[in-house]
Tab-separated table of C-alpha atoms in Angstrom:
chain	number	residue	atom	x	y	z
A	1	MET	CA	0.063	0.042	0.018
A	2	ASP	CA	2.813	2.426	0.812
A	3	SER	CA	4.423	1.927	-2.601
A	4	LEU	CA	1.083	2.772	-4.275
A	5	LEU	CA	0.888	5.941	-2.198
A	6	ILE	CA	4.438	6.958	-3.175
A	7	SER	CA	3.683	6.216	-6.800
A	8	GLU	CA	0.468	8.415	-6.739
A	9	ASN	CA	2.236	11.215	-4.961
A	10	SER	CA	5.183	11.197	-7.521
A	11	GLU	CA	2.763	11.431	-10.413
A	12	GLN	CA	0.772	14.423	-8.748
A	13	ARG	CA	4.176	16.082	-8.164
A	14	ILE	CA	5.355	15.759	-11.761
A	15	SER	CA	2.049	17.088	-12.995
A	16	TYR	CA	2.297	20.050	-10.727
A	17	ASP	CA	5.922	20.690	-11.847
A	18	ILE	CA	4.951	20.582	-15.468
A	19	ASP	CA	2.138	23.133	-15.051
A	20	GLN	CA	4.247	25.463	-12.842
A	21	ILE	CA	7.455	25.126	-15.047
A	22	HIS	CA	5.395	26.004	-18.117
A	23	GLU	CA	3.920	29.063	-16.349
A	24	LEU	CA	7.301	30.259	-15.149
A	25	ALA	CA	9.167	29.640	-18.497
A	26	THR	CA	6.462	31.537	-20.289
A	27	GLN	CA	6.872	34.562	-17.914
A	28	LEU	CA	10.664	34.453	-18.312
A	29	LEU	CA	10.760	34.039	-22.180
A	30	PRO	CA	11.132	37.848	-22.803
A	31	PHE	CA	14.350	37.688	-20.596
A	32	SER	CA	15.745	34.551	-22.106
A	33	LYS	CA	18.737	36.328	-23.683
A	34	ASP	CA	19.840	37.671	-20.239
A	35	ILE	CA	19.739	34.254	-18.709
A	36	GLN	CA	23.180	32.299	-18.587
A	37	HIS	CA	24.225	29.007	-17.138
A	38	ASP	CA	26.758	30.873	-15.046
A	39	ASN	CA	24.648	33.921	-14.323
A	40	THR	CA	21.201	33.231	-13.197
A	41	HIS	CA	20.508	36.539	-11.476
A	42	LEU	CA	18.348	39.196	-13.249
A	43	PRO	CA	18.228	42.864	-12.206
A	44	GLU	CA	14.369	43.022	-11.690
A	45	PRO	CA	13.525	41.494	-8.242
A	46	ARG	CA	10.123	39.962	-9.234
A	47	ILE	CA	11.476	38.298	-12.570
A	48	ASN	CA	14.725	37.077	-10.616
A	49	ALA	CA	12.457	35.577	-8.014
A	50	GLN	CA	10.631	33.501	-10.680
A	51	LEU	CA	13.970	32.551	-12.273
A	52	GLN	CA	15.240	31.238	-8.858
A	53	MET	CA	12.086	29.375	-8.347
A	54	LEU	CA	12.388	27.603	-11.713
A	55	VAL	CA	16.095	26.901	-11.196
A	56	GLY	CA	15.253	25.379	-7.690
A	57	ILE	CA	12.577	23.105	-9.162
A	58	LEU	CA	14.836	21.885	-11.924
A	59	HIS	CA	17.729	21.126	-9.668
A	60	GLU	CA	15.569	19.033	-7.464
A	61	LEU	CA	14.406	16.791	-10.135
A	62	HIS	CA	15.768	13.413	-11.343
A	63	PRO	CA	17.221	13.550	-15.043
A	64	ALA	CA	14.313	11.258	-16.160
A	65	ASP	CA	11.774	13.834	-14.711
A	66	VAL	CA	13.489	16.724	-16.354
A	67	ALA	CA	13.309	14.700	-19.737
A	68	ASP	CA	9.584	14.196	-19.198
A	69	ILE	CA	8.985	17.854	-18.582
A	70	LEU	CA	11.105	18.930	-21.641
A	71	GLU	CA	9.029	16.592	-23.807
A	72	ASN	CA	5.922	18.306	-22.643
A	73	LEU	CA	6.939	21.876	-23.197
A	74	PRO	CA	6.515	23.930	-26.362
A	75	PRO	CA	9.716	24.766	-28.351
A	76	LYS	CA	10.479	28.150	-26.931
A	77	GLU	CA	9.772	27.246	-23.241
A	78	ARG	CA	11.660	24.029	-23.825
A	79	ALA	CA	14.739	25.869	-24.963
A	80	LEU	CA	14.637	28.195	-21.949
A	81	VAL	CA	14.240	25.329	-19.392
A	82	TRP	CA	17.156	23.407	-21.038
A	83	GLN	CA	19.359	26.410	-20.951
A	84	ILE	CA	18.950	26.585	-17.197
A	85	ALA	CA	18.768	22.892	-16.313
A	86	THR	CA	21.635	21.483	-14.242
A	87	PRO	CA	24.608	21.281	-16.734
A	88	GLU	CA	26.163	18.180	-14.912
A	89	GLU	CA	23.026	16.159	-15.867
A	90	ASP	CA	22.731	17.155	-19.435
A	91	GLY	CA	24.142	13.929	-20.605
A	92	GLU	CA	21.610	11.823	-18.459
A	93	VAL	CA	18.608	13.999	-19.845
A	94	LEU	CA	19.630	13.557	-23.348
A	95	LEU	CA	19.619	9.785	-22.849
A	96	GLU	CA	16.078	9.849	-21.338
A	97	VAL	CA	14.343	12.020	-23.988
A	98	SER	CA	12.890	10.731	-27.179
A	99	GLU	CA	15.061	10.851	-30.335
A	100	SER	CA	13.056	13.703	-31.782
A	101	VAL	CA	13.253	15.805	-28.757
A	102	ARG	CA	16.987	14.945	-28.277
A	103	GLU	CA	17.771	16.360	-31.805
A	104	ASN	CA	15.915	19.625	-30.725
A	105	LEU	CA	17.892	20.023	-27.610
A	106	ILE	CA	21.226	19.322	-29.258
A	107	GLU	CA	20.512	22.107	-31.797
A	108	HIS	CA	20.518	24.548	-28.831
A	109	MET	CA	24.060	23.412	-27.494
A	110	ASP	CA	27.357	24.599	-28.679
A	111	GLU	CA	30.295	22.153	-29.034
A	112	GLN	CA	31.716	22.951	-25.588
A	113	GLU	CA	28.433	22.342	-23.848
A	114	LEU	CA	27.909	18.888	-25.704
A	115	ILE	CA	31.372	17.865	-24.607
A	116	ALA	CA	30.668	18.810	-21.028
A	117	ALA	CA	27.482	16.831	-21.177
A	118	LEU	CA	29.362	13.671	-22.332
A	119	GLU	CA	31.899	13.837	-19.605
A	120	ASP	CA	30.520	11.436	-17.127
A	121	LEU	CA	28.907	8.916	-19.578
A	122	ASP	CA	29.780	5.429	-19.907
A	123	ALA	CA	30.984	3.873	-23.263
A	124	ASP	CA	27.598	2.303	-23.965
A	125	GLU	CA	25.770	5.525	-23.040
A	126	LEU	CA	27.982	7.626	-25.292
A	127	ALA	CA	27.484	5.020	-28.067
A	128	GLU	CA	23.718	5.571	-27.714
A	129	LEU	CA	24.083	9.247	-28.359
A	130	ALA	CA	26.823	9.198	-30.895
A	131	ASP	CA	24.536	9.083	-34.023
A	132	SER	CA	22.981	12.253	-32.975
A	133	LEU	CA	26.150	14.170	-32.303
A	134	PRO	CA	28.746	15.702	-34.632
A	135	PRO	CA	31.891	13.405	-35.050
A	136	GLN	CA	34.231	15.946	-33.780
A	137	VAL	CA	32.282	16.172	-30.460
A	138	VAL	CA	32.516	12.294	-30.007
A	139	ALA	CA	36.331	12.394	-30.761
A	140	GLU	CA	36.916	15.221	-28.408
A	141	ALA	CA	34.871	13.584	-25.632
A	142	THR	CA	36.659	10.287	-25.848
A	143	LYS	CA	40.154	11.849	-26.436
A	144	ASP	CA	41.221	11.028	-22.898
A	145	TRP	CA	39.628	7.670	-22.629
A	146	ASP	CA	41.838	4.541	-22.799
A	147	ASP	CA	41.977	2.208	-25.920
A	148	GLU	CA	39.563	-0.202	-24.420
A	149	GLU	CA	36.780	2.409	-23.751
A	150	ARG	CA	37.071	3.839	-27.134
A	151	ALA	CA	37.020	0.205	-28.575
A	152	GLN	CA	33.815	-0.261	-26.621
A	153	VAL	CA	32.142	2.739	-28.221
A	154	ARG	CA	33.140	1.480	-31.695
A	155	THR	CA	31.776	-1.951	-30.741
A	156	ALA	CA	28.386	-0.652	-29.676
A	157	GLN	CA	28.092	1.531	-32.735
A	158	SER	CA	28.843	-1.306	-35.095
A	159	TYR	CA	25.538	-3.022	-34.313
A	160	ALA	CA	22.013	-1.924	-35.483
A	161	ASP	CA	19.681	-0.208	-33.147
A	162	ASN	CA	17.510	-3.333	-32.787
A	163	GLN	CA	20.385	-5.667	-31.872
A	164	VAL	CA	21.527	-6.581	-28.366
A	165	GLY	CA	25.119	-5.319	-29.146
A	166	ALA	CA	23.870	-1.681	-29.424
A	167	VAL	CA	22.366	-1.607	-25.985
A	168	MET	CA	24.584	-3.908	-23.849
A	169	ASP	CA	26.573	-2.535	-20.883
A	170	PHE	CA	30.193	-3.020	-20.627
A	171	GLU	CA	30.567	-2.594	-16.933
A	172	MET	CA	30.434	-5.984	-15.156
A	173	VAL	CA	32.352	-8.036	-12.553
A	174	ARG	CA	34.209	-11.034	-13.687
A	175	VAL	CA	36.058	-13.921	-11.868
A	176	ARG	CA	37.767	-17.125	-12.534
A	177	ALA	CA	36.261	-20.429	-11.735
A	178	ASP	CA	39.188	-21.740	-9.710
A	179	VAL	CA	39.205	-19.195	-6.976
A	180	SER	CA	37.205	-19.551	-3.652
A	181	CYS	CA	34.272	-17.571	-2.628
A	182	GLU	CA	36.380	-15.881	-0.012
A	183	VAL	CA	38.702	-14.492	-2.687
A	184	VAL	CA	35.700	-13.137	-4.613
A	185	LEU	CA	34.348	-11.337	-1.641
A	186	ARG	CA	37.600	-9.745	-0.895
A	187	TYR	CA	37.873	-8.713	-4.618
A	188	LEU	CA	34.352	-7.150	-4.451
A	189	ARG	CA	35.475	-5.146	-1.391
A	190	ARG	CA	38.063	-3.337	-3.480
A	191	PHE	CA	35.346	-1.708	-5.637
A	192	ASP	CA	34.060	1.745	-4.591
A	193	GLU	CA	30.768	0.776	-5.856
A	194	LEU	CA	29.537	-2.205	-7.823
A	195	PRO	CA	28.033	-1.604	-11.505
A	196	ASN	CA	24.287	-0.892	-11.421
A	197	HIS	CA	22.037	-3.835	-11.222
A	198	THR	CA	24.825	-6.270	-10.166
A	199	ASP	CA	22.797	-9.366	-9.234
A	200	LYS	CA	25.402	-11.942	-10.446
A	201	ILE	CA	29.083	-12.229	-11.199
A	202	PHE	CA	30.284	-13.628	-14.468
A	203	VAL	CA	32.689	-16.597	-14.451
A	204	VAL	CA	35.191	-16.774	-17.394
A	205	ASP	CA	38.310	-18.685	-18.115
A	206	ASP	CA	41.741	-17.126	-19.067
A	207	HIS	CA	40.401	-16.320	-22.658
A	208	ASP	CA	37.174	-14.602	-21.374
A	209	ILE	CA	35.066	-17.588	-22.373
A	210	LEU	CA	31.895	-17.575	-20.412
A	211	GLN	CA	31.715	-20.644	-18.040
A	212	GLY	CA	28.721	-19.552	-15.848
A	213	VAL	CA	27.400	-17.068	-13.359
A	214	LEU	CA	27.764	-16.710	-9.557
A	215	PRO	CA	24.580	-15.172	-8.156
A	216	ILE	CA	25.265	-12.693	-5.454
A	217	ARG	CA	22.767	-14.309	-3.121
A	218	LYS	CA	24.522	-17.713	-3.730
A	219	LEU	CA	27.844	-16.101	-2.945
A	220	LEU	CA	26.774	-14.625	0.321
A	221	ILE	CA	25.660	-17.919	1.668
A	222	SER	CA	28.375	-20.124	0.426
A	223	ASP	CA	31.241	-21.522	2.496
A	224	PRO	CA	34.138	-19.192	2.076
A	225	GLU	CA	36.415	-22.025	1.090
A	226	GLU	CA	34.132	-23.420	-1.567
A	227	LEU	CA	35.400	-22.875	-5.122
A	228	VAL	CA	33.502	-20.774	-7.515
A	229	VAL	CA	33.304	-23.587	-10.038
A	230	ASN	CA	31.244	-25.627	-7.458
A	231	ALA	CA	28.881	-22.690	-6.538
A	232	MET	CA	28.199	-21.139	-9.969
A	233	ALA	CA	25.255	-21.828	-12.096
A	234	THR	CA	25.848	-23.194	-15.626
A	235	GLU	CA	22.189	-23.354	-16.879
A	236	ILE	CA	21.795	-19.671	-17.718
A	237	VAL	CA	20.156	-17.438	-20.348
A	238	VAL	CA	22.859	-16.222	-22.665
A	239	PHE	CA	22.550	-13.627	-25.575
A	240	ARG	CA	24.553	-13.033	-28.703
A	241	ALA	CA	25.396	-9.469	-29.725
A	242	GLU	CA	23.405	-9.946	-32.992
A	243	ASP	CA	20.134	-11.133	-31.236
A	244	ASP	CA	16.997	-8.938	-31.650
A	245	THR	CA	16.435	-6.572	-28.660
A	246	GLU	CA	12.640	-7.285	-28.617
A	247	GLU	CA	13.302	-11.052	-28.281
A	248	ALA	CA	15.716	-10.328	-25.482
A	249	ALA	CA	13.232	-8.094	-23.680
A	250	SER	CA	10.654	-10.873	-23.831
A	251	ALA	CA	13.203	-13.273	-22.449
A	252	PHE	CA	13.846	-10.794	-19.478
A	253	GLU	CA	10.235	-10.480	-18.925
A	254	ARG	CA	9.550	-14.362	-19.298
A	255	TYR	CA	12.476	-15.471	-16.957
A	256	ASP	CA	12.492	-12.424	-14.441
A	257	LEU	CA	16.022	-11.444	-15.335
A	258	VAL	CA	17.953	-8.576	-13.893
A	259	THR	CA	21.041	-9.059	-16.041
A	260	ALA	CA	22.166	-11.501	-18.589
A	261	PRO	CA	25.560	-12.044	-20.265
A	262	VAL	CA	26.192	-11.141	-23.956
A	263	VAL	CA	28.855	-13.246	-25.816
A	264	ASP	CA	30.211	-13.239	-29.395
A	265	ALA	CA	30.459	-16.085	-31.876
A	266	ASP	CA	33.265	-17.616	-29.878
A	267	LYS	CA	31.262	-17.539	-26.563
A	268	LYS	CA	33.471	-14.798	-25.402
A	269	LEU	CA	32.026	-12.471	-22.753
A	270	ILE	CA	31.773	-8.954	-24.315
A	271	GLY	CA	29.095	-7.361	-22.243
A	272	ARG	CA	25.755	-7.765	-20.410
A	273	LEU	CA	22.169	-6.781	-20.691
A	274	THR	CA	20.475	-4.942	-17.763
A	275	VAL	CA	16.696	-4.762	-16.863
A	276	ASP	CA	16.593	-1.005	-17.220
A	277	GLU	CA	17.691	-1.173	-20.903
A	278	MET	CA	15.083	-3.921	-21.490
A	279	MET	CA	12.463	-1.864	-19.831
A	280	ASP	CA	13.218	0.932	-22.263
A	281	VAL	CA	13.112	-1.462	-25.273
A	282	ILE	CA	9.614	-2.673	-24.150
A	283	ARG	CA	8.411	0.832	-23.667
A	284	GLU	CA	9.674	2.088	-26.894
A	285	GLU	CA	8.270	-0.989	-28.724
A	286	SER	CA	4.856	-0.301	-27.177
A	287	GLU	CA	4.950	3.363	-28.187
A	288	ALA	CA	5.961	2.386	-31.726
A	289	ASP	CA	3.174	-0.222	-32.050
A	290	MET	CA	0.581	2.521	-30.936
A	291	LEU	CA	1.843	4.908	-33.320
A	292	ASN	CA	2.097	2.569	-36.255
A	293	MET	CA	-1.661	1.324	-35.618
A	294	ALA	CA	-2.727	4.768	-36.020
A	295	GLY	CA	-0.620	5.245	-39.206
A	296	LEU	CA	2.121	7.530	-37.847
A	297	GLN	CA	5.449	6.429	-39.338
A	298	ASP	CA	8.045	8.059	-36.928
A	299	ASP	CA	8.489	9.109	-33.307
A	300	GLU	CA	7.042	12.679	-33.548
A	301	ASP	CA	7.921	15.461	-31.056
A	302	LEU	CA	4.524	16.611	-29.415
A	303	PHE	CA	5.459	20.245	-30.410
A	304	ALA	CA	7.203	19.449	-33.854
A	305	PRO	CA	6.847	22.034	-36.521
A	306	VAL	CA	3.670	21.817	-38.599
A	307	TRP	CA	5.363	20.622	-41.912
A	308	ARG	CA	7.192	17.846	-40.097
A	309	SER	CA	4.082	16.581	-38.625
A	310	VAL	CA	2.286	16.813	-41.920
A	311	LYS	CA	5.008	14.593	-43.531
A	312	ASN	CA	4.840	12.091	-40.787
A	313	ARG	CA	1.046	11.705	-41.100
A	314	TRP	CA	0.092	12.310	-44.901
A	315	PHE	CA	0.861	8.834	-46.275
A	316	TRP	CA	-1.804	6.865	-44.251
A	317	LEU	CA	-4.193	9.873	-44.481
A	318	ALA	CA	-3.797	9.517	-48.249
A	319	VAL	CA	-4.403	5.773	-48.070
A	320	ASN	CA	-7.479	6.404	-45.789
A	321	LEU	CA	-8.707	9.017	-48.215
A	322	GLY	CA	-8.385	6.572	-51.130
A	323	THR	CA	-10.309	3.876	-49.219
A	324	ALA	CA	-12.878	6.317	-48.347
A	325	PHE	CA	-13.410	7.154	-51.911
A	326	VAL	CA	-13.784	3.398	-52.727
A	327	SER	CA	-16.494	3.265	-49.959
A	328	SER	CA	-18.310	6.171	-51.440
A	329	ARG	CA	-18.277	4.453	-54.884
A	330	VAL	CA	-19.703	1.377	-53.263
A	331	ILE	CA	-22.540	3.381	-51.794
A	332	GLY	CA	-22.981	5.061	-55.136
A	333	ALA	CA	-23.418	1.839	-56.907
A	334	PHE	CA	-26.509	1.245	-54.887
A	335	GLU	CA	-28.220	4.730	-55.156
A	336	HIS	CA	-31.347	3.202	-56.720
A	337	SER	CA	-31.630	0.768	-53.730
A	338	ILE	CA	-31.168	3.547	-51.139
A	339	ALA	CA	-33.647	5.845	-52.990
A	340	GLN	CA	-36.381	3.166	-52.816
A	341	ILE	CA	-35.648	2.013	-49.166
A	342	VAL	CA	-34.430	5.161	-47.262
A	343	ALA	CA	-33.949	3.169	-44.011
A	344	LEU	CA	-30.781	1.676	-45.659
A	345	ALA	CA	-28.967	4.940	-45.516
A	346	ALA	CA	-29.718	5.070	-41.656
A	347	LEU	CA	-28.714	1.550	-40.897
A	348	MET	CA	-25.530	0.963	-43.198
A	349	PRO	CA	-23.108	2.965	-40.954
A	350	ILE	CA	-23.943	0.527	-37.970
A	351	VAL	CA	-22.887	-2.456	-40.171
A	352	ALA	CA	-19.699	-0.793	-41.112
A	353	GLY	CA	-18.860	0.606	-37.753
A	354	ILE	CA	-19.260	-2.571	-35.717
A	355	GLY	CA	-17.062	-4.434	-38.250
A	356	GLY	CA	-14.285	-1.900	-37.860
A	357	ASN	CA	-14.463	-2.150	-34.060
A	358	SER	CA	-14.504	-5.895	-33.986
A	359	GLY	CA	-11.531	-6.015	-36.586
A	360	ASN	CA	-9.567	-3.625	-34.373
A	361	GLN	CA	-10.065	-5.743	-31.365
A	362	THR	CA	-8.837	-8.693	-33.366
A	363	ILE	CA	-5.827	-6.951	-34.617
A	364	THR	CA	-4.848	-5.721	-31.188
A	365	MET	CA	-4.825	-9.298	-29.882
A	366	ILE	CA	-2.814	-10.710	-32.666
A	367	VAL	CA	-0.272	-7.678	-32.753
A	368	ARG	CA	0.210	-8.434	-28.986
A	369	ALA	CA	0.771	-12.122	-29.632
A	370	LEU	CA	3.336	-11.370	-32.327
A	371	SER	CA	5.206	-8.972	-30.124
A	372	SER	CA	5.993	-11.677	-27.710
A	373	SER	CA	6.465	-14.654	-30.035
A	374	ASN	CA	6.247	-15.733	-33.648
A	375	ILE	CA	3.113	-17.432	-34.840
A	376	SER	CA	3.511	-20.546	-36.946
A	377	ASN	CA	1.227	-21.376	-39.789
A	378	SER	CA	-0.662	-23.907	-37.706
A	379	GLN	CA	-1.181	-21.406	-34.989
A	380	ALA	CA	-2.500	-18.845	-37.474
A	381	TRP	CA	-5.012	-21.362	-38.734
A	382	ALA	CA	-6.218	-22.095	-35.154
A	383	LEU	CA	-6.333	-18.241	-34.353
A	384	LEU	CA	-8.286	-17.725	-37.602
A	385	LYS	CA	-10.903	-20.447	-36.592
A	386	LYS	CA	-11.153	-19.206	-33.042
A	387	GLU	CA	-11.725	-15.538	-34.147
A	388	MET	CA	-14.304	-16.567	-36.776
A	389	GLY	CA	-16.034	-18.458	-34.019
A	390	VAL	CA	-16.093	-15.244	-31.902
A	391	ALA	CA	-17.300	-13.146	-34.834
A	392	LEU	CA	-20.014	-15.701	-35.664
A	393	VAL	CA	-21.481	-15.595	-32.117
A	394	ASN	CA	-21.110	-11.816	-31.745
A	395	GLY	CA	-22.775	-11.438	-35.324
A	396	LEU	CA	-25.685	-13.548	-34.449
A	397	VAL	CA	-26.295	-11.967	-30.891
A	398	TRP	CA	-25.753	-8.388	-31.721
A	399	GLY	CA	-27.105	-8.706	-35.347
A	400	GLY	CA	-30.131	-10.242	-33.765
A	401	VAL	CA	-30.482	-7.287	-31.451
A	402	MET	CA	-30.062	-4.817	-34.226
A	403	GLY	CA	-32.286	-6.770	-36.611
A	404	LEU	CA	-35.155	-6.777	-33.879
A	405	LEU	CA	-34.788	-3.105	-33.388
A	406	SER	CA	-34.798	-2.409	-37.219
A	407	CYS	CA	-37.948	-4.635	-37.637
A	408	VAL	CA	-39.790	-2.586	-34.862
A	409	LEU	CA	-38.551	0.763	-36.156
A	410	TYR	CA	-39.222	0.271	-39.926
A	411	HIS	CA	-42.111	-2.289	-39.544
A	412	SER	CA	-40.215	-4.618	-41.823
A	413	VAL	CA	-39.075	-8.253	-41.084
A	414	GLY	CA	-36.983	-8.322	-44.306
A	415	ILE	CA	-34.837	-5.220	-43.122
A	416	GLY	CA	-34.399	-6.915	-39.813
A	417	LEU	CA	-33.262	-10.231	-41.408
A	418	VAL	CA	-30.767	-8.458	-43.861
A	419	MET	CA	-29.437	-6.520	-40.775
A	420	VAL	CA	-28.714	-9.959	-38.992
A	421	ALA	CA	-26.965	-11.395	-42.105
A	422	ALA	CA	-24.998	-8.277	-42.956
A	423	MET	CA	-23.715	-7.751	-39.433
A	424	THR	CA	-22.724	-11.420	-39.073
A	425	LEU	CA	-20.949	-11.500	-42.463
A	426	ASN	CA	-19.153	-8.200	-41.904
A	427	LEU	CA	-17.925	-9.480	-38.478
A	428	LEU	CA	-16.561	-12.605	-39.924
A	429	PHE	CA	-14.912	-10.565	-42.766
A	430	ALA	CA	-13.389	-8.310	-40.100
A	431	ALA	CA	-12.079	-11.375	-38.076
A	432	ILE	CA	-10.471	-12.858	-41.270
A	433	LEU	CA	-8.712	-9.614	-42.113
A	434	GLY	CA	-7.835	-8.900	-38.348
A	435	VAL	CA	-5.773	-12.253	-38.396
A	436	LEU	CA	-4.270	-11.971	-41.893
A	437	ILE	CA	-3.246	-8.447	-42.042
A	438	PRO	CA	-0.794	-8.507	-39.108
A	439	ILE	CA	0.489	-11.953	-39.785
A	440	GLY	CA	0.905	-11.038	-43.449
A	441	MET	CA	2.845	-7.876	-42.488
A	442	GLU	CA	5.083	-10.056	-40.180
A	443	LYS	CA	5.584	-12.580	-43.037
A	444	MET	CA	6.848	-9.645	-45.212
A	445	GLY	CA	9.310	-8.363	-42.616
A	446	LYS	CA	7.147	-5.293	-41.768
A	447	ASP	CA	5.956	-4.186	-38.428
A	448	PRO	CA	2.685	-6.066	-37.992
A	449	ALA	CA	1.062	-2.905	-36.238
A	450	LEU	CA	2.000	-0.582	-39.184
A	451	GLY	CA	-1.258	1.094	-40.372
A	452	SER	CA	-3.221	-2.080	-39.279
A	453	SER	CA	-5.972	0.121	-37.768
A	454	VAL	CA	-6.382	2.240	-40.959
A	455	LEU	CA	-6.397	-0.851	-43.162
A	456	ILE	CA	-8.993	-2.813	-41.267
A	457	THR	CA	-11.365	0.239	-40.950
A	458	ALA	CA	-10.991	0.853	-44.561
A	459	PHE	CA	-11.760	-2.718	-45.543
A	460	THR	CA	-14.676	-3.282	-43.110
A	461	ASP	CA	-16.284	0.081	-44.076
A	462	SER	CA	-16.193	-0.864	-47.960
A	463	GLY	CA	-17.023	-4.468	-47.230
A	464	GLY	CA	-19.893	-3.721	-44.719
A	465	PHE	CA	-21.552	-1.217	-47.319
A	466	LEU	CA	-21.162	-3.862	-49.981
A	467	ILE	CA	-22.513	-6.670	-48.027
A	468	PHE	CA	-25.588	-4.797	-46.421
A	469	LEU	CA	-26.553	-2.795	-49.652
A	470	GLY	CA	-26.052	-5.932	-51.787
A	471	LEU	CA	-28.230	-8.163	-49.467
A	472	ALA	CA	-30.944	-5.525	-49.310
A	473	THR	CA	-30.935	-5.257	-53.096
A	474	VAL	CA	-31.115	-8.885	-53.768
A	475	PHE	CA	-33.732	-9.856	-51.156
A	476	LEU	CA	-35.842	-6.676	-50.732
A	477	LEU	CA	-36.085	-5.276	-54.146
A	478	GLN	CA	-36.430	-8.206	-56.334
């Protein structure tokens, strides 16, 4: 219960900070040219008090909270807040913000500010930002690093963004299998602090070939004289640098992992994955699926320029416009039928609407299943039969309800029966498409969520109009 209360208070605090920071930043905008990192005092007492209040709020916040606030501010206010945020935490903030906002923030930093922001970052963190930074900045930031650290940056950059090697951490504790647990404990005491999320120690041989892992909890209760080889676990989850990050994140979720080793083709230990990175992968994939289902192609800054937002959205809007035109032509083909039975015009949106809603439900289920595992052909067939069964029951039940209402409203049993048949057939059609569209996209190597919502709505609209008006024409006007 306490953790719930803490969480709720945290959310209220962040919401309050965003509102207050937005108001303060707006009032300070006219004085933005007078505000510097090293001189945050303004001559006018009232304005200076507002500035000091804003500085105080920002300096108390965690870098992740500052990142959240920056993403929710308009461009001018964002630039002002970024200008007076704690310089020592700039690098951590850049890691937390979305890629589109990160680019915007970097535009407002000169070369020396960028170098200062990178000073305290680890090799894997710098590699994450490197693609967004000028090459000379990366070179200057790493000039005092040793060869091993620079090699780590190059290694991380050599992998694609969706590969484990791009997000692995190079900080880890390694020991040999032939030493005692007491030796390992003495070795750990030599560290000022252990790497974040250290729940296990990696056991390697003289050539850094992974032998197993020694969980910290096992180390603490083992006999001090016991050898590591006898205490370590050998049945462990191991990733290769080329593995997909989404599959790795699913494994972390499935096996409740905190860290896991990463090896190369020769089984040499080269890094580790940590739960915080995997949580970021899960969050980013969830956000990408949500955007893709709505037909948004890229991660869009909430306050991006109008033209950039237009370019991000117009492809699927064009697709939607084209399919809407097809739907209008379907309706136009049955003008004679609608003219004779005006009730058809009032009822046909119901058939199309419920088909789109049902199809979106099916697509959401299939996309979620695809995000956690691959679906085989036999599984796809089983899913298709199951979803068609659900659609058939829903069609008969809700089609029956609408058919009865239509019969009462328009005093026509024929219209009621056509309503039942059309809704059932369109729900079956939506179920088939809801399974086939995302699976087909997956088979083609595309994101199964990409534009799925737009496509299913388009097909069920056109199909619903065609089925309903076609049935009405055949059975009511002949």
